[in-house]
Short mmCIF file of C-alpha atoms in Angstrom, two decimals:
data_model
loop_
_atom_site.label_atom_id
_atom_site.label_comp_id
_atom_site.label_asym_id
_atom_site.label_seq_id
_atom_site.Cartn_x
_atom_site.Cartn_y
_atom_site.Cartn_z
CA MET A 4 -32.52 -22.89 27.22
CA ALA A 5 -31.67 -19.66 25.39
CA TYR A 6 -28.98 -21.27 23.22
CA ARG A 7 -31.44 -23.79 21.70
CA ASN A 8 -32.60 -20.93 19.50
CA PRO A 9 -30.44 -21.02 16.32
CA LEU A 10 -30.22 -17.22 16.22
CA ASN A 11 -29.02 -17.00 19.82
CA ARG A 12 -26.49 -19.75 19.16
CA ALA A 13 -25.18 -17.94 16.07
CA LEU A 14 -24.92 -14.66 17.98
CA ALA A 15 -23.02 -16.37 20.79
CA ILE A 16 -20.56 -17.91 18.33
CA LEU A 17 -20.11 -14.57 16.56
CA ALA A 18 -19.47 -12.82 19.88
CA GLY A 19 -16.83 -15.42 20.74
CA VAL A 20 -15.11 -15.02 17.37
CA LEU A 21 -15.06 -11.23 17.75
CA LEU A 22 -13.65 -11.57 21.25
CA LEU A 23 -10.86 -13.87 20.07
CA SER A 24 -10.09 -11.65 17.07
CA SER A 25 -9.32 -8.78 19.44
CA CYS A 26 -6.37 -10.82 20.72
CA ALA A 27 -4.62 -10.65 17.32
CA GLY A 28 -2.95 -7.77 15.55
CA ARG A 29 0.41 -6.05 15.23
CA GLN A 30 0.57 -5.38 18.98
CA SER A 31 -0.57 -8.78 20.20
CA VAL A 32 1.20 -10.33 23.17
CA LEU A 33 0.04 -13.78 22.00
CA ASP A 34 2.72 -14.09 19.31
CA PRO A 35 6.00 -13.67 21.22
CA ALA A 36 9.13 -13.18 19.11
CA GLY A 37 11.62 -12.62 21.91
CA ILE A 38 12.84 -14.35 25.06
CA ASP A 39 11.29 -11.77 27.38
CA ALA A 40 7.94 -11.74 25.57
CA LEU A 41 7.85 -15.54 25.78
CA SER A 42 8.39 -15.29 29.54
CA VAL A 43 5.50 -12.82 29.80
CA TYR A 44 3.34 -15.11 27.66
CA ASP A 45 4.16 -18.17 29.79
CA LEU A 46 3.53 -16.23 32.99
CA ALA A 47 0.19 -14.98 31.67
CA ARG A 48 -0.88 -18.53 30.83
CA VAL A 49 0.09 -19.82 34.27
CA MET A 50 -1.63 -16.87 35.98
CA PHE A 51 -4.74 -17.46 33.88
CA ILE A 52 -4.82 -21.14 34.82
CA GLY A 53 -4.24 -20.21 38.47
CA ALA A 54 -7.11 -17.72 38.34
CA ILE A 55 -9.40 -20.38 36.87
CA VAL A 56 -8.44 -22.84 39.62
CA LEU A 57 -9.07 -20.21 42.29
CA TRP A 58 -12.38 -19.23 40.70
CA LEU A 59 -13.49 -22.86 40.53
CA MET A 60 -12.52 -23.39 44.16
CA VAL A 61 -14.48 -20.37 45.34
CA GLY A 62 -17.41 -21.34 43.12
CA ALA A 63 -17.38 -24.88 44.50
CA LEU A 64 -17.44 -23.58 48.06
CA PHE A 65 -20.32 -21.27 47.19
CA ILE A 66 -22.35 -24.09 45.62
CA TYR A 67 -21.55 -26.38 48.54
CA ALA A 68 -22.69 -23.77 51.05
CA THR A 69 -25.83 -22.69 49.22
CA ARG A 70 -27.05 -25.78 47.37
CA ILE A 71 -25.52 -28.98 48.73
CA ARG A 72 -25.55 -28.09 52.42
CA PRO A 73 -27.61 -24.95 52.79
CA GLN A 74 -28.37 -25.75 56.41
CA GLU A 75 -26.29 -24.26 59.18
CA MET A 76 -22.94 -26.02 59.74
CA PRO A 77 -21.33 -26.74 63.05
CA ARG A 78 -19.13 -23.80 64.07
CA ARG A 79 -15.88 -25.78 63.84
CA THR A 80 -16.72 -27.13 60.37
CA ALA A 81 -17.64 -23.66 59.11
CA GLU A 82 -14.36 -22.22 60.44
CA MET A 83 -12.36 -24.95 58.70
CA VAL A 84 -14.11 -24.29 55.38
CA ILE A 85 -13.58 -20.53 55.65
CA ILE A 86 -9.95 -20.75 56.76
CA GLY A 87 -9.01 -23.59 54.44
CA GLY A 88 -10.89 -22.50 51.33
CA GLY A 89 -10.83 -18.75 51.82
CA LEU A 90 -7.36 -18.23 53.27
CA VAL A 91 -4.97 -21.18 53.14
CA PHE A 92 -5.70 -22.30 49.57
CA PRO A 93 -5.51 -18.79 47.99
CA VAL A 94 -2.29 -18.00 49.91
CA LEU A 95 -0.66 -21.24 48.76
CA LEU A 96 -1.79 -20.72 45.17
CA LEU A 97 -0.67 -17.07 44.98
CA SER A 98 2.62 -17.87 46.71
CA GLY A 99 3.27 -20.57 44.13
CA LEU A 100 2.61 -18.10 41.31
CA LEU A 101 4.97 -15.59 42.95
CA VAL A 102 7.76 -18.17 43.25
CA TYR A 103 7.20 -19.15 39.62
CA SER A 104 7.48 -15.54 38.40
CA LEU A 105 10.52 -14.35 40.41
CA PRO A 106 13.21 -16.07 38.25
CA MET A 107 11.88 -14.23 35.18
CA MET A 108 13.03 -10.89 36.57
CA GLY A 109 16.69 -11.81 36.11
CA ALA A 110 16.31 -11.93 32.32
CA GLN A 111 15.85 -8.15 32.28
CA ARG A 112 19.44 -7.54 33.40
CA VAL A 113 21.60 -6.17 30.63
CA ALA A 114 24.45 -8.43 29.58
CA ASP A 115 27.85 -6.88 30.36
CA ASP A 116 29.03 -7.31 26.78
CA GLY A 117 25.72 -6.36 25.14
CA MET A 118 25.16 -3.32 22.97
CA ARG A 119 23.24 -0.41 24.47
CA VAL A 120 20.65 1.79 22.84
CA HIS A 121 19.47 5.04 24.44
CA VAL A 122 15.79 5.76 23.81
CA THR A 123 14.29 9.11 24.82
CA ALA A 124 10.55 9.70 24.67
CA GLU A 125 9.73 13.15 23.35
CA GLN A 126 6.31 14.67 22.60
CA TRP A 127 5.28 12.68 20.57
CA TRP A 128 8.18 10.83 19.00
CA TRP A 129 11.21 8.71 19.91
CA ARG A 130 14.86 9.72 19.89
CA VAL A 131 17.03 6.62 19.38
CA GLU A 132 20.81 6.62 19.92
CA TYR A 133 23.02 3.57 19.35
CA GLU A 134 26.03 3.58 21.66
CA LEU A 135 29.21 2.30 20.00
CA PRO A 136 32.09 0.68 21.94
CA GLY A 137 34.12 3.90 21.80
CA GLY A 138 31.30 5.92 23.35
CA GLU A 139 30.17 7.54 20.08
CA ARG A 140 26.43 7.56 19.45
CA ILE A 141 24.58 7.11 16.18
CA VAL A 142 21.37 9.14 16.31
CA SER A 143 18.13 8.05 14.66
CA ALA A 144 14.43 8.46 15.38
CA ASN A 145 11.12 6.58 15.53
CA GLU A 146 12.67 3.26 14.60
CA LEU A 147 14.60 0.72 16.67
CA ARG A 148 16.81 -1.94 15.10
CA LEU A 149 18.10 -4.93 17.04
CA PRO A 150 20.25 -7.96 16.20
CA VAL A 151 18.56 -11.36 16.48
CA GLY A 152 20.11 -13.78 18.95
CA ALA A 153 21.67 -11.08 21.14
CA ARG A 154 20.47 -9.24 24.22
CA THR A 155 20.51 -5.48 23.74
CA GLY A 156 20.27 -3.14 26.69
CA LEU A 157 17.95 -0.16 26.49
CA VAL A 158 18.57 2.99 28.53
CA LEU A 159 15.24 4.81 28.74
CA ASN A 160 14.53 8.45 29.49
CA ALA A 161 11.79 10.98 28.80
CA LYS A 162 11.27 14.68 28.28
CA LYS A 163 8.54 16.70 30.03
CA VAL A 164 6.07 13.90 30.92
CA ILE A 165 6.03 10.20 31.80
CA HIS A 166 5.88 7.75 28.91
CA SER A 167 6.05 3.94 28.77
CA PHE A 168 8.11 1.86 26.34
CA TRP A 169 6.38 -1.28 25.05
CA VAL A 170 7.02 -3.70 22.21
CA PRO A 171 4.46 -6.46 22.98
CA ALA A 172 6.07 -9.08 20.73
CA LEU A 173 9.49 -8.63 22.36
CA GLY A 174 8.96 -7.78 26.02
CA GLY A 175 7.01 -6.05 28.76
CA LYS A 176 6.43 -2.39 29.54
CA THR A 177 8.92 -0.07 31.23
CA ASP A 178 8.11 3.45 32.38
CA MET A 179 10.16 6.37 31.03
CA ILE A 180 10.44 9.15 33.60
CA PRO A 181 11.81 12.68 33.04
CA GLY A 182 15.13 13.21 34.78
CA ARG A 183 15.60 9.53 35.58
CA GLU A 184 17.09 6.67 33.60
CA THR A 185 15.31 3.33 33.59
CA PHE A 186 16.68 0.15 32.08
CA MET A 187 15.43 -2.90 30.27
CA SER A 188 16.76 -5.30 27.66
CA LEU A 189 15.33 -7.13 24.67
CA ALA A 190 16.45 -10.34 23.01
CA PRO A 191 14.58 -11.00 19.74
CA GLU A 192 14.66 -14.59 18.52
CA ARG A 193 13.44 -14.20 14.95
CA PRO A 194 13.77 -11.51 12.28
CA GLY A 195 10.75 -9.35 11.66
CA VAL A 196 9.15 -5.95 12.11
CA TYR A 197 7.34 -5.47 15.41
CA ARG A 198 5.25 -2.48 16.39
CA GLY A 199 6.02 -0.59 19.58
CA GLN A 200 3.84 1.96 21.31
CA CYS A 201 3.86 4.42 24.18
CA ALA A 202 1.73 2.68 26.81
CA GLU A 203 1.27 5.63 29.20
CA PHE A 204 -1.10 8.49 28.40
CA CYS A 205 1.18 11.42 27.60
CA GLY A 206 -0.99 14.10 26.01
CA ALA A 207 -3.04 14.95 22.96
CA SER A 208 -1.13 12.75 20.49
CA HIS A 209 -0.46 9.79 22.78
CA ALA A 210 -2.28 7.40 20.45
CA LEU A 211 -0.04 8.55 17.58
CA MET A 212 3.26 7.80 19.33
CA ALA A 213 4.38 4.48 17.89
CA PHE A 214 7.57 3.07 16.37
CA GLU A 215 8.81 0.08 14.42
CA THR A 216 11.25 -2.39 15.93
CA VAL A 217 13.19 -4.21 13.22
CA ALA A 218 14.87 -7.43 14.34
CA MET A 219 17.67 -8.31 11.90
CA ALA A 220 20.18 -11.09 11.38
CA PRO A 221 23.46 -10.09 13.09
CA GLN A 222 25.35 -9.63 9.81
CA ASP A 223 22.55 -7.52 8.34
CA PHE A 224 22.43 -5.42 11.49
CA ALA A 225 26.18 -4.77 11.32
CA VAL A 226 25.88 -3.62 7.70
CA TRP A 227 22.92 -1.39 8.56
CA LEU A 228 24.66 0.15 11.58
CA ALA A 229 27.74 1.00 9.51
CA ALA A 230 25.54 2.69 6.91
CA GLU A 231 23.51 4.49 9.58
CA ALA A 232 26.71 5.98 11.01
CA GLY A 233 27.48 7.70 7.72
CA ASP A 234 26.41 11.11 6.50
CA ALA A 235 23.32 11.65 4.39
CA VAL A 236 23.59 11.15 0.65
CA PRO A 237 24.01 14.61 -0.96
CA PRO A 238 21.24 15.69 -3.37
CA ALA A 239 22.15 14.70 -6.93
CA THR A 240 19.25 15.88 -9.08
CA PRO A 241 18.08 19.45 -9.79
CA GLN A 242 14.81 18.71 -7.99
CA ALA A 243 16.58 17.40 -4.87
CA ILE A 244 19.05 20.30 -4.90
CA ARG A 245 16.14 22.72 -5.01
CA GLY A 246 14.57 20.84 -2.10
CA ALA A 247 17.77 21.21 -0.05
CA ARG A 248 17.64 24.95 -0.65
CA VAL A 249 14.01 25.08 0.46
CA PHE A 250 14.97 23.11 3.59
CA ALA A 251 17.70 25.65 4.41
CA ARG A 252 15.59 28.70 3.51
CA GLU A 253 12.71 27.67 5.76
CA GLY A 254 15.03 27.17 8.74
CA CYS A 255 14.33 23.44 9.11
CA GLY A 256 17.91 22.90 10.27
CA ALA A 257 17.19 24.82 13.47
CA CYS A 258 15.10 21.87 14.71
CA HIS A 259 16.39 18.92 12.68
CA ALA A 260 19.86 17.50 12.13
CA ILE A 261 21.14 16.03 8.87
CA ARG A 262 24.69 14.77 9.25
CA GLY A 263 27.03 16.09 6.60
CA THR A 264 25.10 19.36 6.25
CA ALA A 265 24.73 22.62 8.15
CA ALA A 266 21.51 21.32 9.76
CA ILE A 267 22.37 20.56 13.40
CA GLY A 268 19.06 21.11 15.23
CA GLN A 269 18.26 18.91 18.22
CA VAL A 270 14.63 19.85 18.87
CA GLY A 271 13.05 17.44 16.39
CA PRO A 272 13.92 14.01 14.97
CA ASP A 273 17.23 13.43 13.21
CA LEU A 274 16.54 13.29 9.46
CA THR A 275 19.91 11.99 8.23
CA HIS A 276 18.49 8.74 6.87
CA ILE A 277 14.76 9.43 6.98
CA GLY A 278 14.41 8.05 3.45
CA THR A 279 15.17 4.55 4.75
CA ARG A 280 12.54 4.51 7.49
CA ALA A 281 9.19 2.77 7.25
CA SER A 282 7.03 5.55 8.68
CA LEU A 283 6.70 9.26 9.35
CA ALA A 284 5.65 11.12 12.50
CA ALA A 285 6.30 8.19 14.85
CA GLY A 286 4.29 5.55 13.01
CA THR A 287 1.46 7.90 12.03
CA LEU A 288 2.00 7.97 8.25
CA GLY A 289 3.74 5.92 5.59
CA THR A 290 6.66 7.21 3.55
CA THR A 291 5.17 7.77 0.11
CA PRO A 292 5.68 11.20 -1.48
CA GLU A 293 2.02 11.91 -0.73
CA ASP A 294 2.59 11.11 2.96
CA PHE A 295 5.58 13.46 3.11
CA ALA A 296 3.53 16.22 1.47
CA ARG A 297 0.60 15.67 3.86
CA TRP A 298 2.87 15.86 6.89
CA LEU A 299 4.67 18.99 5.72
CA GLY A 300 1.43 20.77 4.87
CA HIS A 301 -0.88 19.56 7.65
CA ALA A 302 1.24 18.46 10.63
CA GLU A 303 -1.01 20.05 13.26
CA ASP A 304 -4.14 18.52 11.72
CA ILE A 305 -2.57 15.06 11.64
CA LYS A 306 -0.94 15.17 15.08
CA PRO A 307 -2.60 17.60 17.53
CA GLU A 308 -0.31 19.91 19.55
CA VAL A 309 2.80 18.71 17.74
CA ALA A 310 5.70 21.21 17.71
CA MET A 311 6.23 20.75 13.97
CA PRO A 312 5.13 23.93 12.10
CA THR A 313 2.87 23.71 9.07
CA TYR A 314 4.26 24.60 5.64
CA ASP A 315 0.98 24.94 3.80
CA TYR A 316 2.17 28.21 2.27
CA LEU A 317 4.86 26.57 0.14
CA SER A 318 4.26 26.60 -3.59
CA PRO A 319 3.49 23.19 -5.13
CA ALA A 320 6.88 23.23 -6.86
CA ASP A 321 8.78 24.00 -3.64
CA LEU A 322 6.80 21.39 -1.70
CA ALA A 323 7.49 18.72 -4.34
CA ALA A 324 11.19 19.61 -4.33
CA LEU A 325 11.37 19.41 -0.52
CA VAL A 326 9.66 16.01 -0.57
CA THR A 327 12.15 14.77 -3.18
CA TYR A 328 15.06 15.95 -1.04
CA LEU A 329 13.78 14.31 2.15
CA LYS A 330 12.91 11.05 0.37
CA GLY A 331 16.46 10.94 -0.96
CA LEU A 332 18.08 11.13 2.49
CA THR A 333 19.35 7.57 2.68
#
């Protein structure tokens, strides 16, 4: 036997460990943190067990036909084996799995009294709008915040090309189609930060189109939402004031909005509270001053075909001032 060799045995164990390690990570479906993700996880387990049973049944029939009774069977016996093992058993098994999975679809319906969040997939970032009871919307970008213990409805749309919304720890995938609204809902059960990702190839920077989903205690979410609805904090230091002037001089407000200022652009992400977010460029970079400077000076190199222009011509002093201003938008 090959596995009697210690080296072969060690390699087999190592291969198994590597295979299992690929199931972990920030986008693993094996650590559900929401009701819908738990349903997907349970369904996957049942489907996996069902597949094993079906595989064992087919394998048993194969061994029976080739090893135990390799001789020709009577016609009636052969027909019974083929119909029973190859048709009746798989149909019953798959029908049972279908019946098991159907009730899970109802959980995706948005509760009538639940809060709604509108998420629009751009190229390659996420526009996020929280709909308040009065119809007003609070606009953010590249970050989704949800209250724990409540089901929040998501209204999904896309610009230009098809995308797919997916937060593995909280629920399944839903396509986002230009010109058409699709719906899903999420119900996180424990606080935490969960990575989301576009799961449909959408162009050159598809792999760099991620976002953070922050599940918060209801009282913390209410405090955050009230703060998010406010205007940006005005620049208070000479460095930040200079940065605001650079922002205005370079025409950044034509693409970006900062509430409480003259910047009302709708082409790019809303920057009103960008200083409170955990990432830049839809999960591509962190939010250190160095990350801000890299993005401003090398956007096209970092994210191919992005619409963001490159400001590599700014003087070091102007670039540092602009970074200070943006970091202070809380």
